[in-house]
mmCIF file of C-alpha atoms and ligand atoms in Angstrom:
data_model
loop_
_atom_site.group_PDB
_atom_site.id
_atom_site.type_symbol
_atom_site.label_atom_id
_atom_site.label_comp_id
_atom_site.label_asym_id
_atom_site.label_seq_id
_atom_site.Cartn_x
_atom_site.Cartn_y
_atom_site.Cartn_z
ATOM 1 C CA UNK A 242 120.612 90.075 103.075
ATOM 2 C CA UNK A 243 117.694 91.538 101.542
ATOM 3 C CA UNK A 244 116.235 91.051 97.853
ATOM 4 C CA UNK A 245 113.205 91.523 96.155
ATOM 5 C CA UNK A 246 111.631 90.529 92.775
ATOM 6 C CA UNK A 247 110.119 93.266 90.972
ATOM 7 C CA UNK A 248 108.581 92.821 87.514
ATOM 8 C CA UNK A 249 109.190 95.243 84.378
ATOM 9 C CA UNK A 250 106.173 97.138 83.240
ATOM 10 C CA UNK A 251 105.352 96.052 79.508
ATOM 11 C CA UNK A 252 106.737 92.399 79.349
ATOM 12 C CA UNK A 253 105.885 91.744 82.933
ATOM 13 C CA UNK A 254 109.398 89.426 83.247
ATOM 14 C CA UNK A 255 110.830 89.354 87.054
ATOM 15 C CA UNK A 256 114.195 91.288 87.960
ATOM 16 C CA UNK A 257 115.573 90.480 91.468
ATOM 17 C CA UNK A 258 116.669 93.881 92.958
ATOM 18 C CA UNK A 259 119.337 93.498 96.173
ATOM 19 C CA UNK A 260 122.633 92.081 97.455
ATOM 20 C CA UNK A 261 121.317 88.279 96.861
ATOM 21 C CA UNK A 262 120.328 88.969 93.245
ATOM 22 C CA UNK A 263 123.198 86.902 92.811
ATOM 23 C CA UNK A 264 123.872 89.554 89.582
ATOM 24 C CA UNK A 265 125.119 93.403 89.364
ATOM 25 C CA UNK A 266 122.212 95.540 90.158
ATOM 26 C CA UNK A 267 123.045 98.551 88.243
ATOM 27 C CA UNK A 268 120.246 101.257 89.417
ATOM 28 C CA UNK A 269 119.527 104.771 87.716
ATOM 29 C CA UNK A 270 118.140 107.245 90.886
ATOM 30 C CA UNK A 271 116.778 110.374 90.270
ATOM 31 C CA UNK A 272 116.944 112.845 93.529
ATOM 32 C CA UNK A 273 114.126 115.990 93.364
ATOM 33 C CA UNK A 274 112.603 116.237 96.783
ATOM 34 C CA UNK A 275 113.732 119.719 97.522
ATOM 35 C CA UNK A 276 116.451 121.902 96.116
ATOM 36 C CA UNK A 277 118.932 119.720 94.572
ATOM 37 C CA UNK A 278 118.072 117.786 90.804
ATOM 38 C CA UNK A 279 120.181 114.804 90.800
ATOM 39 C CA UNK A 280 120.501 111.627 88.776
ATOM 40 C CA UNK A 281 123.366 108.893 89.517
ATOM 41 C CA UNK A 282 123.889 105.560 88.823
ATOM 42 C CA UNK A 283 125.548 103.084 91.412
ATOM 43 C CA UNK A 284 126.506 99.211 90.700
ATOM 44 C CA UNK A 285 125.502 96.730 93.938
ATOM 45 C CA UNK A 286 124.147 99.729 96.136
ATOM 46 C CA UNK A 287 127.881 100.850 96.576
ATOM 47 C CA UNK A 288 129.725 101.767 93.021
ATOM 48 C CA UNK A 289 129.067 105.276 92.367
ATOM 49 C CA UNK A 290 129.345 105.336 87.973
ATOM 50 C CA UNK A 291 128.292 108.850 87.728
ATOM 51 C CA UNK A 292 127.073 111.311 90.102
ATOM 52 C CA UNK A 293 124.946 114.517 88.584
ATOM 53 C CA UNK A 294 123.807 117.246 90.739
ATOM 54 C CA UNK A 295 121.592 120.711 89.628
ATOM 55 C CA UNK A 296 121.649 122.690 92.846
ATOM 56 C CA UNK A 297 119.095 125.672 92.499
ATOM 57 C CA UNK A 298 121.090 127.846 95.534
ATOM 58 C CA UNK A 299 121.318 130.619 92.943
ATOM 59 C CA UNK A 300 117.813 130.901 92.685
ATOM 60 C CA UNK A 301 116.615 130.956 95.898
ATOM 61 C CA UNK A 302 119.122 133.157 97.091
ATOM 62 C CA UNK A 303 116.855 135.768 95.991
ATOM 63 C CA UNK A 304 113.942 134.996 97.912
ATOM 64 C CA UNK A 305 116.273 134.111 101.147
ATOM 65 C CA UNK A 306 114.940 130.581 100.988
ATOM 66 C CA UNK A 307 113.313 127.831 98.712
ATOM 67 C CA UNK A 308 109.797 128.927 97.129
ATOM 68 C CA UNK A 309 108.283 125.368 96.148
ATOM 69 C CA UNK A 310 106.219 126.316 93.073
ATOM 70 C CA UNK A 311 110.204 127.870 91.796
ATOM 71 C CA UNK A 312 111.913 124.971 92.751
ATOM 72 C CA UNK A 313 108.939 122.407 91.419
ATOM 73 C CA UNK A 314 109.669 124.790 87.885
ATOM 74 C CA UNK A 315 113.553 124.848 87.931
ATOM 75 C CA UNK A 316 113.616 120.783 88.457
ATOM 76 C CA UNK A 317 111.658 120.595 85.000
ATOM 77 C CA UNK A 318 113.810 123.026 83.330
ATOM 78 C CA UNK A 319 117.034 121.023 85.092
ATOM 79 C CA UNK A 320 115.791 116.959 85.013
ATOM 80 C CA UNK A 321 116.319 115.959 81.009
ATOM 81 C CA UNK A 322 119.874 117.753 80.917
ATOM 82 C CA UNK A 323 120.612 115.944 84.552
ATOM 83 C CA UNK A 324 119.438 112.464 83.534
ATOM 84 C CA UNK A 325 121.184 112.564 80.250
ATOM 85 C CA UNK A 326 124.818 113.625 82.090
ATOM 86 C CA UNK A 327 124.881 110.950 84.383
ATOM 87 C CA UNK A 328 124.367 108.400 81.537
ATOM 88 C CA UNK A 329 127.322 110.057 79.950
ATOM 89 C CA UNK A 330 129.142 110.001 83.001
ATOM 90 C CA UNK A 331 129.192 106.654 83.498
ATOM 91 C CA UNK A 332 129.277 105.263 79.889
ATOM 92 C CA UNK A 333 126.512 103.450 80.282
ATOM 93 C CA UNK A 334 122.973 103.209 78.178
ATOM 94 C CA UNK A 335 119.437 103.000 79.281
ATOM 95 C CA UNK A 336 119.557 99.110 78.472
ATOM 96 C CA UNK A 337 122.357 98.441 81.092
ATOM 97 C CA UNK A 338 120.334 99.501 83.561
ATOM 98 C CA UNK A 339 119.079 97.138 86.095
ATOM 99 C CA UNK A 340 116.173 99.236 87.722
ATOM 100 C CA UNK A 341 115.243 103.015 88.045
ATOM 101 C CA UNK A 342 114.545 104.652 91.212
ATOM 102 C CA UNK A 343 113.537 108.011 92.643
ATOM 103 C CA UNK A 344 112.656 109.621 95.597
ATOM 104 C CA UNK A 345 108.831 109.416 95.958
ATOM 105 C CA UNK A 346 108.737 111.545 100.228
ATOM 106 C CA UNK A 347 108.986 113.316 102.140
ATOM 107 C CA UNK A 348 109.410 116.216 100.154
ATOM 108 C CA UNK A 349 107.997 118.954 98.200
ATOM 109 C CA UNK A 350 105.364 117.178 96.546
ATOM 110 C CA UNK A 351 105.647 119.451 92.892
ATOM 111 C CA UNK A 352 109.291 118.980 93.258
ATOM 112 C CA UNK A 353 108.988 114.938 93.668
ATOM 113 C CA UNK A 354 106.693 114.881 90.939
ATOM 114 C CA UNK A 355 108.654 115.742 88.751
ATOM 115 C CA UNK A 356 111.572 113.462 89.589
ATOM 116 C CA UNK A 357 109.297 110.816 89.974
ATOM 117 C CA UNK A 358 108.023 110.667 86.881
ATOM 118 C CA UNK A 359 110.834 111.101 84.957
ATOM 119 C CA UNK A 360 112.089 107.911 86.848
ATOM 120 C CA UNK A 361 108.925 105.950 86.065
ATOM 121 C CA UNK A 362 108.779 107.355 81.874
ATOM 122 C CA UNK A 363 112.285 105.645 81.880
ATOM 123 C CA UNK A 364 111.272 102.658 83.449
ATOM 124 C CA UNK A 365 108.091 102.087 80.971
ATOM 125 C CA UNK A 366 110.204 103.230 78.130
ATOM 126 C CA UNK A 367 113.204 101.016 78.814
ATOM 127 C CA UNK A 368 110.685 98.042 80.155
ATOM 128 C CA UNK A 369 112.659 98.042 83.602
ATOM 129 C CA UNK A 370 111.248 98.335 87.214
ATOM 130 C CA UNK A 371 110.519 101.617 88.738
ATOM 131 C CA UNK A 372 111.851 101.575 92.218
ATOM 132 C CA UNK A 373 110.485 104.646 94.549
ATOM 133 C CA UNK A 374 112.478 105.138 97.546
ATOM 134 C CA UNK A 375 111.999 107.104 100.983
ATOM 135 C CA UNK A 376 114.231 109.860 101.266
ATOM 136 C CA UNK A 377 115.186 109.506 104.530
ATOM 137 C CA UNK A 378 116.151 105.719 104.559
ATOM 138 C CA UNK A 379 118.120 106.906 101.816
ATOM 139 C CA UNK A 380 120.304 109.778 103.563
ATOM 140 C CA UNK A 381 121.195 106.537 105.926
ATOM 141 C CA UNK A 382 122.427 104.445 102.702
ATOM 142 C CA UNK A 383 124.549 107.147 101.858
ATOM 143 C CA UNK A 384 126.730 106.149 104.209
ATOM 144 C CA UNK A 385 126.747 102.422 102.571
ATOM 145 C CA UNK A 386 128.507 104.002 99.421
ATOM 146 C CA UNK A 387 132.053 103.152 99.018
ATOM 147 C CA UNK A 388 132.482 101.819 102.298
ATOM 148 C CA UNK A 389 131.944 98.463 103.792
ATOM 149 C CA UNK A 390 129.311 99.381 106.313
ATOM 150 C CA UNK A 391 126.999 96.645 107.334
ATOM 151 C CA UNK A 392 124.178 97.137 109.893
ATOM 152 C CA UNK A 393 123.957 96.858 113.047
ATOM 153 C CA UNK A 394 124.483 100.801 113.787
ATOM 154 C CA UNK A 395 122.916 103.933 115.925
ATOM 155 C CA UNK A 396 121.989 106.607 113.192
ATOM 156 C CA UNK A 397 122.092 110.233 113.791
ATOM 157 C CA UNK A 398 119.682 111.764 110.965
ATOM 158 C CA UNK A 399 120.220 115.225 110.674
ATOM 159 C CA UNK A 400 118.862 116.718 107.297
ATOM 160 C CA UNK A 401 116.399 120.039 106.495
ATOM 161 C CA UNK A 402 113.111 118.342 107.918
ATOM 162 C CA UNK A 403 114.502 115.531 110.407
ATOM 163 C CA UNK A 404 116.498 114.696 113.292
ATOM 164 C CA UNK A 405 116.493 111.487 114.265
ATOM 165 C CA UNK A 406 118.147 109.019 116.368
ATOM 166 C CA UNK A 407 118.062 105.586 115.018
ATOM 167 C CA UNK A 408 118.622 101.923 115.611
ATOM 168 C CA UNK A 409 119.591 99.806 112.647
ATOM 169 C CA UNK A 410 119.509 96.545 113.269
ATOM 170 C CA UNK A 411 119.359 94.428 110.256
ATOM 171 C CA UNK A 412 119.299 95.873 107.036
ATOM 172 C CA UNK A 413 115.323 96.749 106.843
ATOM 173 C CA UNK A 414 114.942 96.587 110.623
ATOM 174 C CA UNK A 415 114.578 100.367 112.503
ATOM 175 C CA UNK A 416 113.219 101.745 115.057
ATOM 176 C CA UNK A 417 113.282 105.295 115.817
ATOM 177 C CA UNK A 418 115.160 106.034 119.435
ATOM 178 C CA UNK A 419 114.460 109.625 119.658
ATOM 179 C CA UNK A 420 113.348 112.323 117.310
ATOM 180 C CA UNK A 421 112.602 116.102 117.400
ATOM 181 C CA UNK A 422 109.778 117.308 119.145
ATOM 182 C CA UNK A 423 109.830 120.822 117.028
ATOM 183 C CA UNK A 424 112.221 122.325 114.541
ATOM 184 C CA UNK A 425 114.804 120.023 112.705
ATOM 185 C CA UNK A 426 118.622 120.885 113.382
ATOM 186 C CA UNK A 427 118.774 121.900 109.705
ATOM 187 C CA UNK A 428 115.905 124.158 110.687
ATOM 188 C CA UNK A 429 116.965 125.632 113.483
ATOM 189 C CA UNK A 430 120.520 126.610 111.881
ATOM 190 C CA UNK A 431 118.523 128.288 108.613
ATOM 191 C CA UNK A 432 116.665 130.313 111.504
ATOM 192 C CA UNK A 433 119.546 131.485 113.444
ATOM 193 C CA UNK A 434 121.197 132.167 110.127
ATOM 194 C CA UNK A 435 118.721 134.581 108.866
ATOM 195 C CA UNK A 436 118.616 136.091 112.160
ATOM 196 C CA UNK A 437 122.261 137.218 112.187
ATOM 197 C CA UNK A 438 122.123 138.525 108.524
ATOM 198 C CA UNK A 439 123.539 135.382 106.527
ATOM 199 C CA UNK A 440 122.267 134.356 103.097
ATOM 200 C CA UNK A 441 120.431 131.086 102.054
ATOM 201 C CA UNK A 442 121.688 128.632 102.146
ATOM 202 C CA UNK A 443 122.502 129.360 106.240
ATOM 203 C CA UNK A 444 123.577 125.688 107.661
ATOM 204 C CA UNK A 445 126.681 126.040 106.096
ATOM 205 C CA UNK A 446 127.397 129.729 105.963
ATOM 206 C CA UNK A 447 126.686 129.687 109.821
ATOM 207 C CA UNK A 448 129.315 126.917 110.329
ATOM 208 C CA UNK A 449 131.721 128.583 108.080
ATOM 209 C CA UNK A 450 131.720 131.578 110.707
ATOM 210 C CA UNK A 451 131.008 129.487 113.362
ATOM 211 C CA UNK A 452 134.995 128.611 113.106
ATOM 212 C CA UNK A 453 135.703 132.004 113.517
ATOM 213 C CA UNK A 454 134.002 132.711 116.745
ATOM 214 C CA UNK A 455 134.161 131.845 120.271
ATOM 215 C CA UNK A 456 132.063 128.748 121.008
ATOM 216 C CA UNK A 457 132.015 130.240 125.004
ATOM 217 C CA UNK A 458 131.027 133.612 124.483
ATOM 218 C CA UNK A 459 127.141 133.380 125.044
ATOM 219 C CA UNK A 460 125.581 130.325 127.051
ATOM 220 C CA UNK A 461 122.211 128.655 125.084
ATOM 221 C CA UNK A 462 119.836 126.783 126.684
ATOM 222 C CA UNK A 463 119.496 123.674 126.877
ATOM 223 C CA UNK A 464 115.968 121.732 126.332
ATOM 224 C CA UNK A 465 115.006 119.189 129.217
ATOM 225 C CA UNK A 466 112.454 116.612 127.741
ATOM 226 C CA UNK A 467 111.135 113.353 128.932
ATOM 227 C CA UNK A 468 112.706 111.052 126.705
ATOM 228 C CA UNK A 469 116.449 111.785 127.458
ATOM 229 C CA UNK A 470 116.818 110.827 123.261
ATOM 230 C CA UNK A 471 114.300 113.391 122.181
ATOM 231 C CA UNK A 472 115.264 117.082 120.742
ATOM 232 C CA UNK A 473 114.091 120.339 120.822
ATOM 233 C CA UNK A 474 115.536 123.391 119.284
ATOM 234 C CA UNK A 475 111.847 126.041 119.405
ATOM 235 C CA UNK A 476 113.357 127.147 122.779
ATOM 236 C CA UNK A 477 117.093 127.353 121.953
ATOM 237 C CA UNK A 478 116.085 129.846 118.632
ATOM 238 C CA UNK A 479 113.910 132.066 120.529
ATOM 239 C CA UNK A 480 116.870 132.230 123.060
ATOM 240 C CA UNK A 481 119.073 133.014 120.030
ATOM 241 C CA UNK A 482 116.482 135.591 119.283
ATOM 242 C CA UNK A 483 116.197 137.238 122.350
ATOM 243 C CA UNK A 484 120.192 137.564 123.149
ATOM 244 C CA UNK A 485 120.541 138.991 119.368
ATOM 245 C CA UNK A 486 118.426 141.717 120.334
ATOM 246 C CA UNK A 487 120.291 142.070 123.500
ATOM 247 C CA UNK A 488 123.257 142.317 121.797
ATOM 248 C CA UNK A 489 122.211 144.955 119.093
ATOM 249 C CA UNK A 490 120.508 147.028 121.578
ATOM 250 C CA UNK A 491 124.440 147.517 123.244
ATOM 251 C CA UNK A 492 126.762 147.317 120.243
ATOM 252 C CA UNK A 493 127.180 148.884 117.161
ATOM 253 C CA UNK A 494 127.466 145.868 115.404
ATOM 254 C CA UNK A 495 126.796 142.208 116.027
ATOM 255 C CA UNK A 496 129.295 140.035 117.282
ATOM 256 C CA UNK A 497 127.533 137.669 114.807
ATOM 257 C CA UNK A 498 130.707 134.695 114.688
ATOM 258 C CA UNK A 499 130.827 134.400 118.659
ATOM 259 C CA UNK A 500 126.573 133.888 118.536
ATOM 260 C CA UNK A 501 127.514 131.775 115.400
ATOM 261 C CA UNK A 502 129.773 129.824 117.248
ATOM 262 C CA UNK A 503 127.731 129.457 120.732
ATOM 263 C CA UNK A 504 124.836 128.740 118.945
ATOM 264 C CA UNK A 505 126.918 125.585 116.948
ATOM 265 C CA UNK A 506 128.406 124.373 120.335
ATOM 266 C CA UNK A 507 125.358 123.764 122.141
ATOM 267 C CA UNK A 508 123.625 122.060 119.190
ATOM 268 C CA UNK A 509 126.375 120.029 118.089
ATOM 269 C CA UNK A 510 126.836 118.885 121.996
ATOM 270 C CA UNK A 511 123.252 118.145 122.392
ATOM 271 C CA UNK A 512 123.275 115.982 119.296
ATOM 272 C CA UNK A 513 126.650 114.480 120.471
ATOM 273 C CA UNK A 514 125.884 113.475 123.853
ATOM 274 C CA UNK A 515 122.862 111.839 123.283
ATOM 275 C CA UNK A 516 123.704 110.101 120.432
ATOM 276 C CA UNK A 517 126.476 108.340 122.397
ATOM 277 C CA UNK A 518 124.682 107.773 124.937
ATOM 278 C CA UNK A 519 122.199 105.732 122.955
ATOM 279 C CA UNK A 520 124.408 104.222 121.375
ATOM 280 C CA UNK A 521 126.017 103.187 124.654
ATOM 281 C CA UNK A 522 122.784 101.864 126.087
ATOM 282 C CA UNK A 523 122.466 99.387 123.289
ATOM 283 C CA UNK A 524 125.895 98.375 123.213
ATOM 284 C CA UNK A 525 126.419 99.681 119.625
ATOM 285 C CA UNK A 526 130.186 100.575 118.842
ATOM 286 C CA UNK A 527 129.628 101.588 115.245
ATOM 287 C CA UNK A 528 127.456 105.210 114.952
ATOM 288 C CA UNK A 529 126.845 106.880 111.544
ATOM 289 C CA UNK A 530 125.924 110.440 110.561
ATOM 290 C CA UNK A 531 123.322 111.557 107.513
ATOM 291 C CA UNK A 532 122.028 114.240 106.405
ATOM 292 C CA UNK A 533 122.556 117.539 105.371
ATOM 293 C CA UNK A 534 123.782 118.800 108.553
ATOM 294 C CA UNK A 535 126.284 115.779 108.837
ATOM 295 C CA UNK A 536 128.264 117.860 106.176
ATOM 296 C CA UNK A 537 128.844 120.180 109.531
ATOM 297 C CA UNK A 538 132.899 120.856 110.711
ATOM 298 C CA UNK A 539 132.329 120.566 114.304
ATOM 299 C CA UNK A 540 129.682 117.858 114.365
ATOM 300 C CA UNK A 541 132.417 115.530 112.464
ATOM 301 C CA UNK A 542 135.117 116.416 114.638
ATOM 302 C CA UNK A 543 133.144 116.004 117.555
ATOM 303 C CA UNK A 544 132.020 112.779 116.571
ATOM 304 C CA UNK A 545 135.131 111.404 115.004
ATOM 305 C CA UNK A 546 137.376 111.883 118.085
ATOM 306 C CA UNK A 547 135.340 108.965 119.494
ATOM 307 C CA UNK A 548 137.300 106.990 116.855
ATOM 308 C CA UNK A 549 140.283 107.031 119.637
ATOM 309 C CA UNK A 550 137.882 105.096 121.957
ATOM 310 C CA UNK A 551 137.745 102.749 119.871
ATOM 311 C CA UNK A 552 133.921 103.209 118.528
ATOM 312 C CA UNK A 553 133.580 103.012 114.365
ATOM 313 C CA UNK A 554 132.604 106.135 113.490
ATOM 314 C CA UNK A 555 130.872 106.644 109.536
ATOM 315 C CA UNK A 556 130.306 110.203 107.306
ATOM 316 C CA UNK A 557 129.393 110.401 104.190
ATOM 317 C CA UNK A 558 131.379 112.085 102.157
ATOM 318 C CA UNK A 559 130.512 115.429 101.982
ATOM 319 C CA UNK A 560 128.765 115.571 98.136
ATOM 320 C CA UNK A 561 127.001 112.432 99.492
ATOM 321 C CA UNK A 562 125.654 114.357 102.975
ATOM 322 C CA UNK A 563 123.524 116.791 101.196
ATOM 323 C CA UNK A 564 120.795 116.023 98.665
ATOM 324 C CA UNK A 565 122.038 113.437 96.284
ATOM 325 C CA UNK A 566 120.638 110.828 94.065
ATOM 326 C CA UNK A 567 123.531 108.062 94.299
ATOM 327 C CA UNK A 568 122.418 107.236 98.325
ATOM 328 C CA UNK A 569 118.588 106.798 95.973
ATOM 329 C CA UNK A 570 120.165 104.294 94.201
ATOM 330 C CA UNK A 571 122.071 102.601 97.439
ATOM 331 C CA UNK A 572 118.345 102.978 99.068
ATOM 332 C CA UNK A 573 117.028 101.221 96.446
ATOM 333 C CA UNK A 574 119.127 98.589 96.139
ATOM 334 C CA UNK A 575 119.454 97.801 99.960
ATOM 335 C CA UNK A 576 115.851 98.230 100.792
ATOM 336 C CA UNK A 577 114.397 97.606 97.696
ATOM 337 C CA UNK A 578 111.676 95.978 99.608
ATOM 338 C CA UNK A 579 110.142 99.073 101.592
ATOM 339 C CA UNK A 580 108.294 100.576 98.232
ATOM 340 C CA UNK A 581 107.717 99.448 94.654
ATOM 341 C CA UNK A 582 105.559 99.622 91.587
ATOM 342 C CA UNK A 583 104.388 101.925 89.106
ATOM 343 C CA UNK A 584 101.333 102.419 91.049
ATOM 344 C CA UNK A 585 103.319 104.599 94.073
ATOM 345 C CA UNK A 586 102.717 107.977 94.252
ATOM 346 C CA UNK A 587 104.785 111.099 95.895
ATOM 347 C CA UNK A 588 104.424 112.262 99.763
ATOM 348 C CA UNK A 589 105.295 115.297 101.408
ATOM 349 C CA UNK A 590 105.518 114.036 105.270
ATOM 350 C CA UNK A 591 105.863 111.100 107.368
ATOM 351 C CA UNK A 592 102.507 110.450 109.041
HETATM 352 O O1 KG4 B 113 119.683 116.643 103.861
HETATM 353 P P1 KG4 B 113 119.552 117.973 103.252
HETATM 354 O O2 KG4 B 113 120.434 118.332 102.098
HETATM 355 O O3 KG4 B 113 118.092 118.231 102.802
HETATM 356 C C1 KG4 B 113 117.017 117.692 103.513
HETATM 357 O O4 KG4 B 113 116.687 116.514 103.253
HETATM 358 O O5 KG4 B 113 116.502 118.414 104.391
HETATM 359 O O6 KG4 B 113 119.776 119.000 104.438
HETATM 360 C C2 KG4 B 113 119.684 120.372 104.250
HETATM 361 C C3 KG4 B 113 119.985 121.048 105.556
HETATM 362 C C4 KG4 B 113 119.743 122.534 105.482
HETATM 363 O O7 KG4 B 113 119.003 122.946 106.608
HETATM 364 C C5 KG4 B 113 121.165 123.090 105.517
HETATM 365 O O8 KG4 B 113 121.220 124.376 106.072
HETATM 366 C C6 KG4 B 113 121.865 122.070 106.380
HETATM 367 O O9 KG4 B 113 121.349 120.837 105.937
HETATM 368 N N1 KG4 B 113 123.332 122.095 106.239
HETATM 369 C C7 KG4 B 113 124.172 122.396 107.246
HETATM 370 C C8 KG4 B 113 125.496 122.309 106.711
HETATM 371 N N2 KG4 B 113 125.403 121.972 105.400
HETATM 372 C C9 KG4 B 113 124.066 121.826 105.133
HETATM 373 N N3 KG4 B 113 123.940 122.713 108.525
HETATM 374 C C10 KG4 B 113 125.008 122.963 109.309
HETATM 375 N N4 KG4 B 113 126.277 122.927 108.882
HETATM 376 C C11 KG4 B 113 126.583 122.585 107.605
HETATM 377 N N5 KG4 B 113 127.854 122.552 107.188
HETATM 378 ZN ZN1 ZN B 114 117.817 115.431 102.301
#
């Protein structure tokens, strides 16, 4: 099990940070990479205290999507009022806190600054480490909170910017099985969204029709790549495109839940099927979901059926799929290793 000594900032005294700390690791997160401004706290990387989330949907509704310089400005006007609810939440004060975290990438970088240094301000105030923490290892540890889920696992990362399959096979050891050669699933959904006339934010709206139409009215291609693990979805939303136009060319209006709902059938079977079979070639029985796009109906139910088989299927609840800053905390406490110091600064992609 993984733990790490960090050292607090003015007094320069060591606090061990992970599950052989042999104490409660109480960590503060703060979440700011995109849309969301959230601050939890968590106890031993799986006690959710209190669990404090802005979202800024209202505002970008207006511009049909999320404008970084107004999101970067709504986190500042959001961050002080978010990180002084979750301390009330939980009944706790800034000197029963073990460690602060926050996302430091990939992300919007004006958006993580500002999370960021909120997170390391506490930290030097309250003379406790500053913990920064990928946000993409952290969708994964979302899945560690309030469960009992221990690696090994396949992964399926589907969020706004990633889709990923991964192998988890110790607590800090990953590899990446396949990944997207283009758009992200999360993408790909926001694009087919806007094309059939749903507001921001479209993932979900599209789903929410998606159960109304027929998932057999319109067949989607499907992308053939080289690594049978890899994605892409470029292809399948200019073929969304193209039969949209078809379709409006030859009907007064759009039969927008059946292209909905063909549209969500060949994604969530593409990200399905491969994921099982990975997770069949490696012999893993356990698979987990994260992301925002784990939050979708049919992608659960698809996946959860497997249960019957026999495989151990994990979700994060659904407040803890989408942007969140208690699976920052779990992140932090799990890998505490991967990132640390006051000296860390924000990144807006993987390289
Ligand atoms: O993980 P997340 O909250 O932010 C990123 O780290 O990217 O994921 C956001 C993405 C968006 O593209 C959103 O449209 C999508 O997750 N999403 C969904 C659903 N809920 C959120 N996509 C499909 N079905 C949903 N129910
Ligand atoms: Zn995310």
């Amino acid at each position: 099990m993984p733990v790490k000594e960090f050292r607090t900032p003015i007094t320069n005294k060591p606090v061990l940070i992970g599950p052989d700390s042999n104490y409660d690791n109480i960590i503060f997160a703060i979440e700011s990479s995109c849309d969301e401004t959230a601050a939890a706290i968590v106890r031993n990387g799986r006690e959710v205290l209190s669990n404090v989330v802005a979202s800024q949907i209202k505002t970008h509704i207006e511009f049909g999507g999320v404008v970084p310089e107004v999101a970067a400005r709504e986190h500042l006007e959001a961050i002080n009022v978010v990180i002084a609810q979750a301390f009330e939440q939980a009944g706790l004060k800034a000197e029963d806190i073990t460690a602060f975290a926050a996302t430091v990438g990939p992300g919007l970088v004006g958006s993580l600054l500002v999370g960021m240094n909120a997170g390391k301000a506490l930290a030097i105030a309250n003379d406790k480490p500053f913990i920064g923490v990928n946000h993409l290892n952290a969708h994964v540890c979302a899945n560690y909170l309030n469960t009992d889920l221990k690696p090994p696992f396949v992964a399926l990362l589907i969020s706004g910017g990633h889709t990923q399959i991964i192998e988890v096979k110790d607590w800090l050891d990953q590899r990446i099985i396949g990944e997207t050669i283009d758009d992200a699933i999360g993408e790909a959904y926001d694009k087919v969204a806007r094309l059939i006339g749903l507001p921001y934010p479209g993932g979900v709206n599209l789903d929410k029709l998606a159960q109304t139409g027929n998932p057999n009215a319109y067949k989607l291609p499907e992308a053939k790549l080289s690594n049978e693990y890899d994605f892409s979805f470029s292809g399948l939303k200019t073929a969304s495109l193209q039969l949209i136009q078809k379709l409006r060319k030859n009907n007064d209006t759009l039969p927008t839940a059946d292209i909905a709902a063909s549209f969500q059938e060949n994604v969530t079977s593409v990200l399905f099927k491969k994921t099982k079979k990975a997770a069949d070639n490696i012999n893993a029985n356990t698979i987990v979901l994260a992301g925002g796009v784990a939050a979708n109906s049919e992608i659960r139910k698809k996946f959860f059926a497997l249960r019957e088989q026999g495989y151990n299927i994990y979700a994060p609840e659904m407040k803890y799929c989408t942007d969140n800053a208690s699976m920052i905390a779990s992140s932090a406490y799990f890998l505490a290793n991967t990132m640390d110091s006051l000296d860390i600064e924000v990144f807006s992609r993987m390289s």
